[in-house]
Protein backbone atom coordinates (compact mmCIF):
# COMPACT_ATOMS: atom_id res chain seq x y z
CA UNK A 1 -16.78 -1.46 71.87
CA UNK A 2 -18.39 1.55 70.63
CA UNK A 3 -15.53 3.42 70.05
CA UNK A 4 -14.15 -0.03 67.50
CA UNK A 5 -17.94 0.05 65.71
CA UNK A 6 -17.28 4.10 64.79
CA UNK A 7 -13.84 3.45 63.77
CA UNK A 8 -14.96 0.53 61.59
CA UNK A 9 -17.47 2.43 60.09
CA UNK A 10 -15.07 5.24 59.42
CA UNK A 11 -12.63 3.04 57.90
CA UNK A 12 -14.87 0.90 55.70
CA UNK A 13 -16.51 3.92 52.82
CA UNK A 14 -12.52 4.81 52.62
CA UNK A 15 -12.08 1.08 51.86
CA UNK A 16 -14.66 0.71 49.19
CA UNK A 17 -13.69 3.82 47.57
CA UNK A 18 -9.78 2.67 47.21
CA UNK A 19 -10.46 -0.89 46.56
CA UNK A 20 -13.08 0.15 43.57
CA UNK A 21 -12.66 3.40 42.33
CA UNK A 22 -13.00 2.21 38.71
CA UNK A 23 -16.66 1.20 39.55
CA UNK A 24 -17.52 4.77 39.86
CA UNK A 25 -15.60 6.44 37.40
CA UNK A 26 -15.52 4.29 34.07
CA UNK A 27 -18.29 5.56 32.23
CA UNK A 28 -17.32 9.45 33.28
CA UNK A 29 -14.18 8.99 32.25
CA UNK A 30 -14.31 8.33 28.60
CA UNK A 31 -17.80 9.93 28.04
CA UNK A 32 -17.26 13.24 29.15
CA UNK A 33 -14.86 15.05 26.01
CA UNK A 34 -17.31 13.51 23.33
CA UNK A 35 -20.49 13.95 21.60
CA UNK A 36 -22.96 11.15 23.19
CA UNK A 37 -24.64 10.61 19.56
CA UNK A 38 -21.15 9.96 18.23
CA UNK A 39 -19.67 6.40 17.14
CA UNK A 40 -17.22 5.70 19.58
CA UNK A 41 -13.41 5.18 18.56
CA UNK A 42 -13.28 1.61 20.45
CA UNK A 43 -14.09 -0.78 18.54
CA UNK A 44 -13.49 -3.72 20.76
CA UNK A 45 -12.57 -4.10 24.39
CA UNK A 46 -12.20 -7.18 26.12
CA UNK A 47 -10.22 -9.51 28.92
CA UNK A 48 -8.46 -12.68 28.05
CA UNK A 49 -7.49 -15.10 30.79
CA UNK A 50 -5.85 -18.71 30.11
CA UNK A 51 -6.60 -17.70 26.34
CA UNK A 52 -9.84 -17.50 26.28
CA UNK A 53 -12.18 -14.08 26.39
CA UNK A 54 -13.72 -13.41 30.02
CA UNK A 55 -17.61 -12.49 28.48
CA UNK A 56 -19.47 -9.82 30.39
CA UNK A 57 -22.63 -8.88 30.62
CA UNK A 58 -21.86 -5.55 28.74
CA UNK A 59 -19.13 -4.27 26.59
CA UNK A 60 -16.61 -3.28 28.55
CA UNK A 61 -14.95 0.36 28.86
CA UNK A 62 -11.05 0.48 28.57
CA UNK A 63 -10.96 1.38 32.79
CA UNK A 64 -13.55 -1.66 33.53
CA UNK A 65 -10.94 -3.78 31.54
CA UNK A 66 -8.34 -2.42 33.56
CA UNK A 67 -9.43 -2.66 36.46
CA UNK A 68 -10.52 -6.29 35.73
CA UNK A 69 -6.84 -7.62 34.95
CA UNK A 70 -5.46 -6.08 37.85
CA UNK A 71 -7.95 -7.69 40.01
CA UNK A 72 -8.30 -11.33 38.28
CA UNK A 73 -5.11 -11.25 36.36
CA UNK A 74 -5.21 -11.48 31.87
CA UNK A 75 -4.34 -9.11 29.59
CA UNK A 76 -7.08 -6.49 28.10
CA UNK A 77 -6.87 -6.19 24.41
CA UNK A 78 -8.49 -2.81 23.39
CA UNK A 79 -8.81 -1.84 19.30
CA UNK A 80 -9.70 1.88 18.67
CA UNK A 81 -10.73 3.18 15.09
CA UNK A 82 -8.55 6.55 14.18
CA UNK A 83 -9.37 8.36 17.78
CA UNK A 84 -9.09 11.63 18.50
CA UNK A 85 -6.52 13.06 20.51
CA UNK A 86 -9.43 13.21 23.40
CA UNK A 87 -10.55 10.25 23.03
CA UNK A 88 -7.46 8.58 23.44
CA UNK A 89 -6.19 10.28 25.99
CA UNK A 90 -8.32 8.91 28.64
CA UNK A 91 -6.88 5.63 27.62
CA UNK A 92 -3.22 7.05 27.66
CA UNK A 93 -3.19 8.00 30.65
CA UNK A 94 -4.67 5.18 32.34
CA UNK A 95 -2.55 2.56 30.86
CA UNK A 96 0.51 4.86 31.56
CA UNK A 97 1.51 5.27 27.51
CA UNK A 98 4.55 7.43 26.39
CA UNK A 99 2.83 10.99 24.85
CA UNK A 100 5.50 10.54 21.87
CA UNK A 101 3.77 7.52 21.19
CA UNK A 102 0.15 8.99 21.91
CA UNK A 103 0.94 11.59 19.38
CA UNK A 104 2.28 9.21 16.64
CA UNK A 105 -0.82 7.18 17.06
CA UNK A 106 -3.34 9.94 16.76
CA UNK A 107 -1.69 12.02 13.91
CA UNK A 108 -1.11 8.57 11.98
CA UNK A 109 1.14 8.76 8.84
CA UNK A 110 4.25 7.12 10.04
CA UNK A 111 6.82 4.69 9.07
CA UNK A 112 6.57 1.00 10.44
CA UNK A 113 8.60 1.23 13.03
CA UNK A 114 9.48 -0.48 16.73
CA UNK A 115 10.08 1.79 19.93
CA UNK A 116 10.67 0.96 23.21
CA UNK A 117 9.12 3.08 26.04
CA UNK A 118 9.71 1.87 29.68
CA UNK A 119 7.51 -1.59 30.04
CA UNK A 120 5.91 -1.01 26.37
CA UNK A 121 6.75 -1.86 23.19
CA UNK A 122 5.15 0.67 20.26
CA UNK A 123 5.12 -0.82 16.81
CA UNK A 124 4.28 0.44 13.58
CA UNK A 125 2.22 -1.49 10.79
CA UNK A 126 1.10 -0.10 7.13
CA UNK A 127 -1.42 -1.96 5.72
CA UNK A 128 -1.96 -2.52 1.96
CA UNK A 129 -5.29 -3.14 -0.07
CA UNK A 130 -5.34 -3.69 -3.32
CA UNK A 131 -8.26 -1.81 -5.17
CA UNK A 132 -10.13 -3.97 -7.55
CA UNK A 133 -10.67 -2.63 -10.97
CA UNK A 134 -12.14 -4.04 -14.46
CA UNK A 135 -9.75 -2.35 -16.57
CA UNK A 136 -6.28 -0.55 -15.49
CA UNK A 137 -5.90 3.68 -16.99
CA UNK A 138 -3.95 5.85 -16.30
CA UNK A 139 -5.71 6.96 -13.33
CA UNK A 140 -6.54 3.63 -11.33
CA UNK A 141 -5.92 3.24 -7.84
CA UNK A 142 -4.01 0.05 -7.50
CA UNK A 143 -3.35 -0.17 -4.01
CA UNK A 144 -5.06 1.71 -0.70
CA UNK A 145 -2.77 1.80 2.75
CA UNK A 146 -3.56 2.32 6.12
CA UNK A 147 -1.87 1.79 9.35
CA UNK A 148 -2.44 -0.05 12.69
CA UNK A 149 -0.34 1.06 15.56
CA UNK A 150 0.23 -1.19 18.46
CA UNK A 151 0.86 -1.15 22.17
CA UNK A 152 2.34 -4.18 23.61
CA UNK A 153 2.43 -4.03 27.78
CA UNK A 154 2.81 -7.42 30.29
CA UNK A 155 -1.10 -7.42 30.81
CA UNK A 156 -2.57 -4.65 27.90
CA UNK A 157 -2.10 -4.82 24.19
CA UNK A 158 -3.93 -1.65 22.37
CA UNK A 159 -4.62 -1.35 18.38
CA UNK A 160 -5.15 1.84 17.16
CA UNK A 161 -6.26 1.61 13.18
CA UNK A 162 -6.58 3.93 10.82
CA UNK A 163 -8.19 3.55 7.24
CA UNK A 164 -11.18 2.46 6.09
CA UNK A 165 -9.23 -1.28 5.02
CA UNK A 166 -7.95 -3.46 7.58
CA UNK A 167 -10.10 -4.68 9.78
CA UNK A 168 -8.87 -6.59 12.38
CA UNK A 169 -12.30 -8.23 13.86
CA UNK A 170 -12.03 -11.62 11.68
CA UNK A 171 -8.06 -11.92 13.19
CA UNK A 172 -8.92 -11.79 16.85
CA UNK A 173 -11.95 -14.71 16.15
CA UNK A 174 -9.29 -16.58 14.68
CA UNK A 175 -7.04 -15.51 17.64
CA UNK A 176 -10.06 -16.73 20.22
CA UNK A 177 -10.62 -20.02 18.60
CA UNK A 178 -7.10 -20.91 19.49
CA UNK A 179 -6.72 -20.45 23.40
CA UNK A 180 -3.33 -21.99 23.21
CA UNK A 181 -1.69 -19.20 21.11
CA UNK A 182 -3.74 -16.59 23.25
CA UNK A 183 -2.63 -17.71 26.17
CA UNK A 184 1.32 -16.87 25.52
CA UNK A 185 -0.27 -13.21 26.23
CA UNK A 186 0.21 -9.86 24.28
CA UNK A 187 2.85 -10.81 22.45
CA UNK A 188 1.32 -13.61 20.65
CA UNK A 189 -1.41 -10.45 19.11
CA UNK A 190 1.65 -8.69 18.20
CA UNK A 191 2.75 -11.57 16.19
CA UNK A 192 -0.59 -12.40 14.53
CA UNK A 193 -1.24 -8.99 13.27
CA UNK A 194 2.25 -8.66 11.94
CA UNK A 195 1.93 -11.97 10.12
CA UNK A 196 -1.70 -10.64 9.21
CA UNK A 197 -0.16 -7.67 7.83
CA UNK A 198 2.70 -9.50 5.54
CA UNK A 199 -0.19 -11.98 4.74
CA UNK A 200 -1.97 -8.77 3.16
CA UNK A 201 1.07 -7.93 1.63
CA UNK A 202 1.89 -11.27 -0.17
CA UNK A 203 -1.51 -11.17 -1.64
CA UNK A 204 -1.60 -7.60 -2.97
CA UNK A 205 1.79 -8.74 -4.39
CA UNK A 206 -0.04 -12.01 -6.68
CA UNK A 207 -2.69 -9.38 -7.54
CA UNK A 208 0.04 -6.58 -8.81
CA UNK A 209 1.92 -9.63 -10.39
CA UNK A 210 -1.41 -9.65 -12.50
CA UNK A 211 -1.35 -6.42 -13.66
CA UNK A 212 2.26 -5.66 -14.95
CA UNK A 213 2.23 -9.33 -16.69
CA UNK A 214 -0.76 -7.74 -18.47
CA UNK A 215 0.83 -4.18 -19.28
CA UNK A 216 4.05 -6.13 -20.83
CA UNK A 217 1.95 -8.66 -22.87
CA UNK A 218 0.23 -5.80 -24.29
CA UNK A 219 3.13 -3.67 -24.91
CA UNK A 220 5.19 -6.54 -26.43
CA UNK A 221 2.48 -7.84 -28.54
CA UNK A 222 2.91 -8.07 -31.79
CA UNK A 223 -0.01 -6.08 -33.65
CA UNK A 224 1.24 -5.20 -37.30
CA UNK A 225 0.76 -1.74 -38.24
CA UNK A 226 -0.73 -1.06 -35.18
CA UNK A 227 2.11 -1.50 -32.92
CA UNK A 228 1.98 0.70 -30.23
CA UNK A 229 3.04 4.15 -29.87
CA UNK A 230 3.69 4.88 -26.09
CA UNK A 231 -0.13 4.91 -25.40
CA UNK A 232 0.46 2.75 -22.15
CA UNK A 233 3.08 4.72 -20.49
CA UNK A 234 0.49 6.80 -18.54
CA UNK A 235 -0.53 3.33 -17.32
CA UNK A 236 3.42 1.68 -16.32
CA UNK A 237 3.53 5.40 -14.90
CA UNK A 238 0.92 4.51 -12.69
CA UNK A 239 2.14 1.26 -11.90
CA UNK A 240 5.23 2.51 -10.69
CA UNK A 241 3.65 5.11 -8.58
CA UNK A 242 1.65 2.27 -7.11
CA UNK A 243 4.83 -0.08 -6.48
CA UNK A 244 6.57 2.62 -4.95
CA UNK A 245 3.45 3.22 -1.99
CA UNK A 246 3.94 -0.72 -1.63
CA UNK A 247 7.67 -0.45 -1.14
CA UNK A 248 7.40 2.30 1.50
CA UNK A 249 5.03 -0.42 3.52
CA UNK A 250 7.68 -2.59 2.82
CA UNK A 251 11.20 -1.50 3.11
CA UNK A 252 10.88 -0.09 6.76
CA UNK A 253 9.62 -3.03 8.21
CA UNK A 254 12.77 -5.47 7.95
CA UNK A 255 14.56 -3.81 11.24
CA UNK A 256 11.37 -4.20 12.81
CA UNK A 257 10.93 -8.02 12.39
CA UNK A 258 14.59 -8.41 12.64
CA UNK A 259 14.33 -6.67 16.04
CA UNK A 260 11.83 -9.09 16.85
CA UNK A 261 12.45 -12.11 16.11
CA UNK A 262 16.44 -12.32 16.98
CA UNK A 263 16.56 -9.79 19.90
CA UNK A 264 15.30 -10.88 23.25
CA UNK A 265 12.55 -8.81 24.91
CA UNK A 266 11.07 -9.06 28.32
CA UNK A 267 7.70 -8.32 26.56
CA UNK A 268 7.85 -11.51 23.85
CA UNK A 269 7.92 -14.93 24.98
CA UNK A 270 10.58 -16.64 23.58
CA UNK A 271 8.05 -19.29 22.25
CA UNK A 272 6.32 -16.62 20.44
CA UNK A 273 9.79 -15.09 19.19
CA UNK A 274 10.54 -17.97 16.78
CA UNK A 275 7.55 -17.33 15.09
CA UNK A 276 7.76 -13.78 14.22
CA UNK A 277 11.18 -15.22 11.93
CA UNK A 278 8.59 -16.92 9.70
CA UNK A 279 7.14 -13.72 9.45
CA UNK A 280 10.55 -12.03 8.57
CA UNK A 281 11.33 -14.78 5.66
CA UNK A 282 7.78 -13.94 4.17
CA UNK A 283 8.62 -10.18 4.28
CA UNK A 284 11.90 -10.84 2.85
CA UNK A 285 9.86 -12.54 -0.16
CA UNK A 286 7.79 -9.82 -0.93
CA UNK A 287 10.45 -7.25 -0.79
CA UNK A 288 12.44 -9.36 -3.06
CA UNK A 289 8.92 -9.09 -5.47
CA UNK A 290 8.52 -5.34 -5.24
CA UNK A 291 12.17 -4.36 -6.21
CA UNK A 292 11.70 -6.98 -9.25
CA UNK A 293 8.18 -5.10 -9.86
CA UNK A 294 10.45 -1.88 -10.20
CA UNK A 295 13.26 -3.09 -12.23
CA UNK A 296 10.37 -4.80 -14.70
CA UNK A 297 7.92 -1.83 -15.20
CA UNK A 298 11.24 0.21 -15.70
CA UNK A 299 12.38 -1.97 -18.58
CA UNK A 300 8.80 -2.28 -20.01
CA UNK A 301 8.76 1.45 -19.95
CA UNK A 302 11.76 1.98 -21.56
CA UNK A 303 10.89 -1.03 -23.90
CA UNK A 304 7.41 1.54 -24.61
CA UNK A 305 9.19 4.70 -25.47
CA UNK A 306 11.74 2.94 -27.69
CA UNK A 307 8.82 1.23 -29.51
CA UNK A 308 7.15 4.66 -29.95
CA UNK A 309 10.35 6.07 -30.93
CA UNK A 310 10.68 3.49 -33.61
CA UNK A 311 7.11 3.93 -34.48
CA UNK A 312 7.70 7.75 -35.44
CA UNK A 313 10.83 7.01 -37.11
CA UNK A 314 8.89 4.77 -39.79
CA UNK A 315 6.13 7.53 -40.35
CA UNK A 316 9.04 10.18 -40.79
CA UNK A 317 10.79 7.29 -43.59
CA UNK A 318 7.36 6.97 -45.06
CA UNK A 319 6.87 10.86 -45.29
CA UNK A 320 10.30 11.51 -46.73
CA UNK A 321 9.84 9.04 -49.52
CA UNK A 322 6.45 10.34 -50.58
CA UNK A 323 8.31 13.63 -50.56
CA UNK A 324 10.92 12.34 -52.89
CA UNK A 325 8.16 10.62 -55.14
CA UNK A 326 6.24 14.08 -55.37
CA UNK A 327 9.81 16.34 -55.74
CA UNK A 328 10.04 14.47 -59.13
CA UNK A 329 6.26 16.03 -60.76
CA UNK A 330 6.94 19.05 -59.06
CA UNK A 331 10.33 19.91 -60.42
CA UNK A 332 9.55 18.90 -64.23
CA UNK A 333 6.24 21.07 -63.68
CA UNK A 334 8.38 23.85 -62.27
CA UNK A 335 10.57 23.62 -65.53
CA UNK A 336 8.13 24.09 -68.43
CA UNK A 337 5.96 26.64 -65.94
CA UNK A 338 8.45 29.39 -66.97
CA UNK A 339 7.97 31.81 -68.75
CA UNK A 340 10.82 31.18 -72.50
CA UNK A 341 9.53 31.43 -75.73
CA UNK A 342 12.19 28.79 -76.51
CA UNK A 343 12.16 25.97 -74.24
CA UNK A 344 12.54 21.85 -75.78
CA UNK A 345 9.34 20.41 -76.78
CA UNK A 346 7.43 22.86 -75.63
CA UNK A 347 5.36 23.11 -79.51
CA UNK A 348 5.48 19.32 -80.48
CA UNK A 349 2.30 17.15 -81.07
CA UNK A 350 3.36 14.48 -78.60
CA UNK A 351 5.49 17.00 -75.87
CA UNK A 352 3.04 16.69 -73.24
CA UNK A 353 2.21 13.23 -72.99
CA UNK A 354 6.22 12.38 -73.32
CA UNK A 355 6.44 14.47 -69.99
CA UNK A 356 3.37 12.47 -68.49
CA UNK A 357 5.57 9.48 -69.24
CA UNK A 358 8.72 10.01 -67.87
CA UNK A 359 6.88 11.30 -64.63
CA UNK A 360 5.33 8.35 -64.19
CA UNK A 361 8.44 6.47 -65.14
CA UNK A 362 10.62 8.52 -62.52
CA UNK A 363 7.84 7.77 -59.99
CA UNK A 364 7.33 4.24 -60.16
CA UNK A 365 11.38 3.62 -60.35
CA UNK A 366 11.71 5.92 -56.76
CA UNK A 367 8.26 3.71 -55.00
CA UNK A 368 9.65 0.52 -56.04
CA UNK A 369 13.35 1.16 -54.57
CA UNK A 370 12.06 2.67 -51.66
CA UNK A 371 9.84 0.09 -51.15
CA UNK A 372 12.35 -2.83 -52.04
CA UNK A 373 14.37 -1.21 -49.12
CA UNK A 374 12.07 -1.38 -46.62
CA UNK A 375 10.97 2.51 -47.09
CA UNK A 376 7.11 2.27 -47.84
């Protein structure tokens, strides 16, 4: 009997030590590369079970999370704010995430895309804000991007954001308050931040729709003499610089959604799968808007320049007939400037105001033609 008590007291520390090793090493793990007055990267980390969040007593680290679904069951659903390559690589390696895809979420600035690596699905988001502004120059910022990267597993999805615009905190209380959505697991986050995201796009796309429908009333307004002269190129300029970040969001993400919604995946449910088609028609719809934004700002700039070019052909019509007007005093005063004893006139009472007169005559007769014709 005493030989059974030391052998169960040899085997039990070995027991506690396998059965909970995240108990001991969760804080260590992600504390240790960072400065301890620093704001940490996660923003949110939590369990879901049945579709609704398992509360704590404290915020959770991404192991205690972890360790929690593997024990209980759920999904974790960790969001991280632009991390650094140490931060996240803690977080990497314990959810066992491809480094291609560590790297592309760290370094940011890629193209929405979908990947597949082993039992994960990587996906690609650019966000769009539209920057609010009294009056549109030359120089305004019309839209801001950003981009949220996301890893979908069978019991983990991970956000990694980056930009100051985006937020995803209001989306997973909206996610929360609907336990039946949640509870279709990962997937069903994947779809509600991609319909979040085209949601962001369809408004930036009203607010846009704003500003080139002012830009062509102004450059097609009819304002007399003061038509205008190109001034609001710099502006359409802008505009198109502006439409062109939107269609970069845009354009890459069609495969994407296509992927999504007609391809089966071990990783979507198939319930969720229909809905990430809705998402694809709404995409569809603003891509449709952006190329029109393109083709209009490039026929109201083209409209512009041909409005300025007609512009400087009437000031070069009204400076050639002034020219003519003046040619007439100019060449009669030429004339009787030289220098001949004998010239007509030249010694006769009324000589001078006779050449006064037919100036004047010649004058008025050029202004009123030119003017008749549309000249002056």
């Amino acid at each position: 009997m005493s030989m059974i008590r030391d052998l169960r007291a040899a085997v039990r520390p070995s027991l506690r030590k396998s059965v909970a090793p995240y108990e001991n090493e969760s804080r260590s793990s992600y504390d240790s590369t960072r400065d301890p007055s620093a704001v940490s990267a996660v923003v949110d980390c939590a369990v879901y079970r049945d579709g609704a969040r398992v509360e704590s007593g404290e915020c959770l680290t991404p192991r205690e999370a972890r360790y929690q679904v593997r024990r209980d069951g759920g999904f974790a659903w960790i969001g991280l704010h632009e991390p650094t390559e140490a931060e996240f690589s803690g977080i990497a390696a314990e959810f066992g995430l491809h480094p291609l895809a560590v790297e592309d979420a760290v370094h940011a600035h890629q193209r929405p895309k979908l990947e597949r690596y082993d039992d994960t699905l990587f996906a690609v988001f650019k966000t769009i804000h539209y920057v609010e502004h009294a009056e549109l120059t030359a120089t305004s910022e019309v839209v801001e991007t950003g981009e949220v990267m996301c890893f979908t597993g069978r019991d983990f999805f991970i956000t990694v954001r980056h930009g100051g615009q985006g937020s995803l905190r209001a989306l997973r209380h909206r996610l929360q308050d609907d336990p039946e959505l949640l509870a279709k697991g990962p997937s069903a986050v994947l779809h509600a931040i991609a319909d979040h995201v085209v949601d962001g796009y369809l408004a930036v796309a009203d607010a846009m729709q704003d500003d080139i429908d002012e830009v062509e009333t102004e450059v097609f307004s009819q304002t007399g003499k003061g038509a205008p002269r190109g001034s609001d190129a710099g502006r359409i300029y802008q505009l198109k610089r502006e439409v062109l970040e939107f269609k970069r969001a845009v354009a890459p993400l069609r495969r994407p959604l296509a992927l999504l919604s007609e391809r089966p995946m071990r990783l979507i449910d198939p319930d969720i799968q229909k809905y990430f088609r809705d998402v694809a028609d709404h995409l569809e719809r603003v891509q449709e808007q952006v190329v029109g934004f393109d083709e209009l700002l490039n026929s109201i700039l083209q409209a512009n320049l041909a409005q300025a070019s007609v512009a400087q052909n009437e000031d070069m019509r009204k400076i050639t007939s002034w020219a003519a007007i003046i040619a007439v005093p100019t060449m009669v005063c030429g004339v009787y400037g030289m220098n001949f004893t004998y010239m007509p006139e030249l010694h006769w009472r009324f000589g001078y105001p006779m050449v006064l007169a037919v100036i004047g005559a010649v004058c008025f007769g050029i202004h009123r033609t030119l003017k008749r014709n549309g000249w002056l």
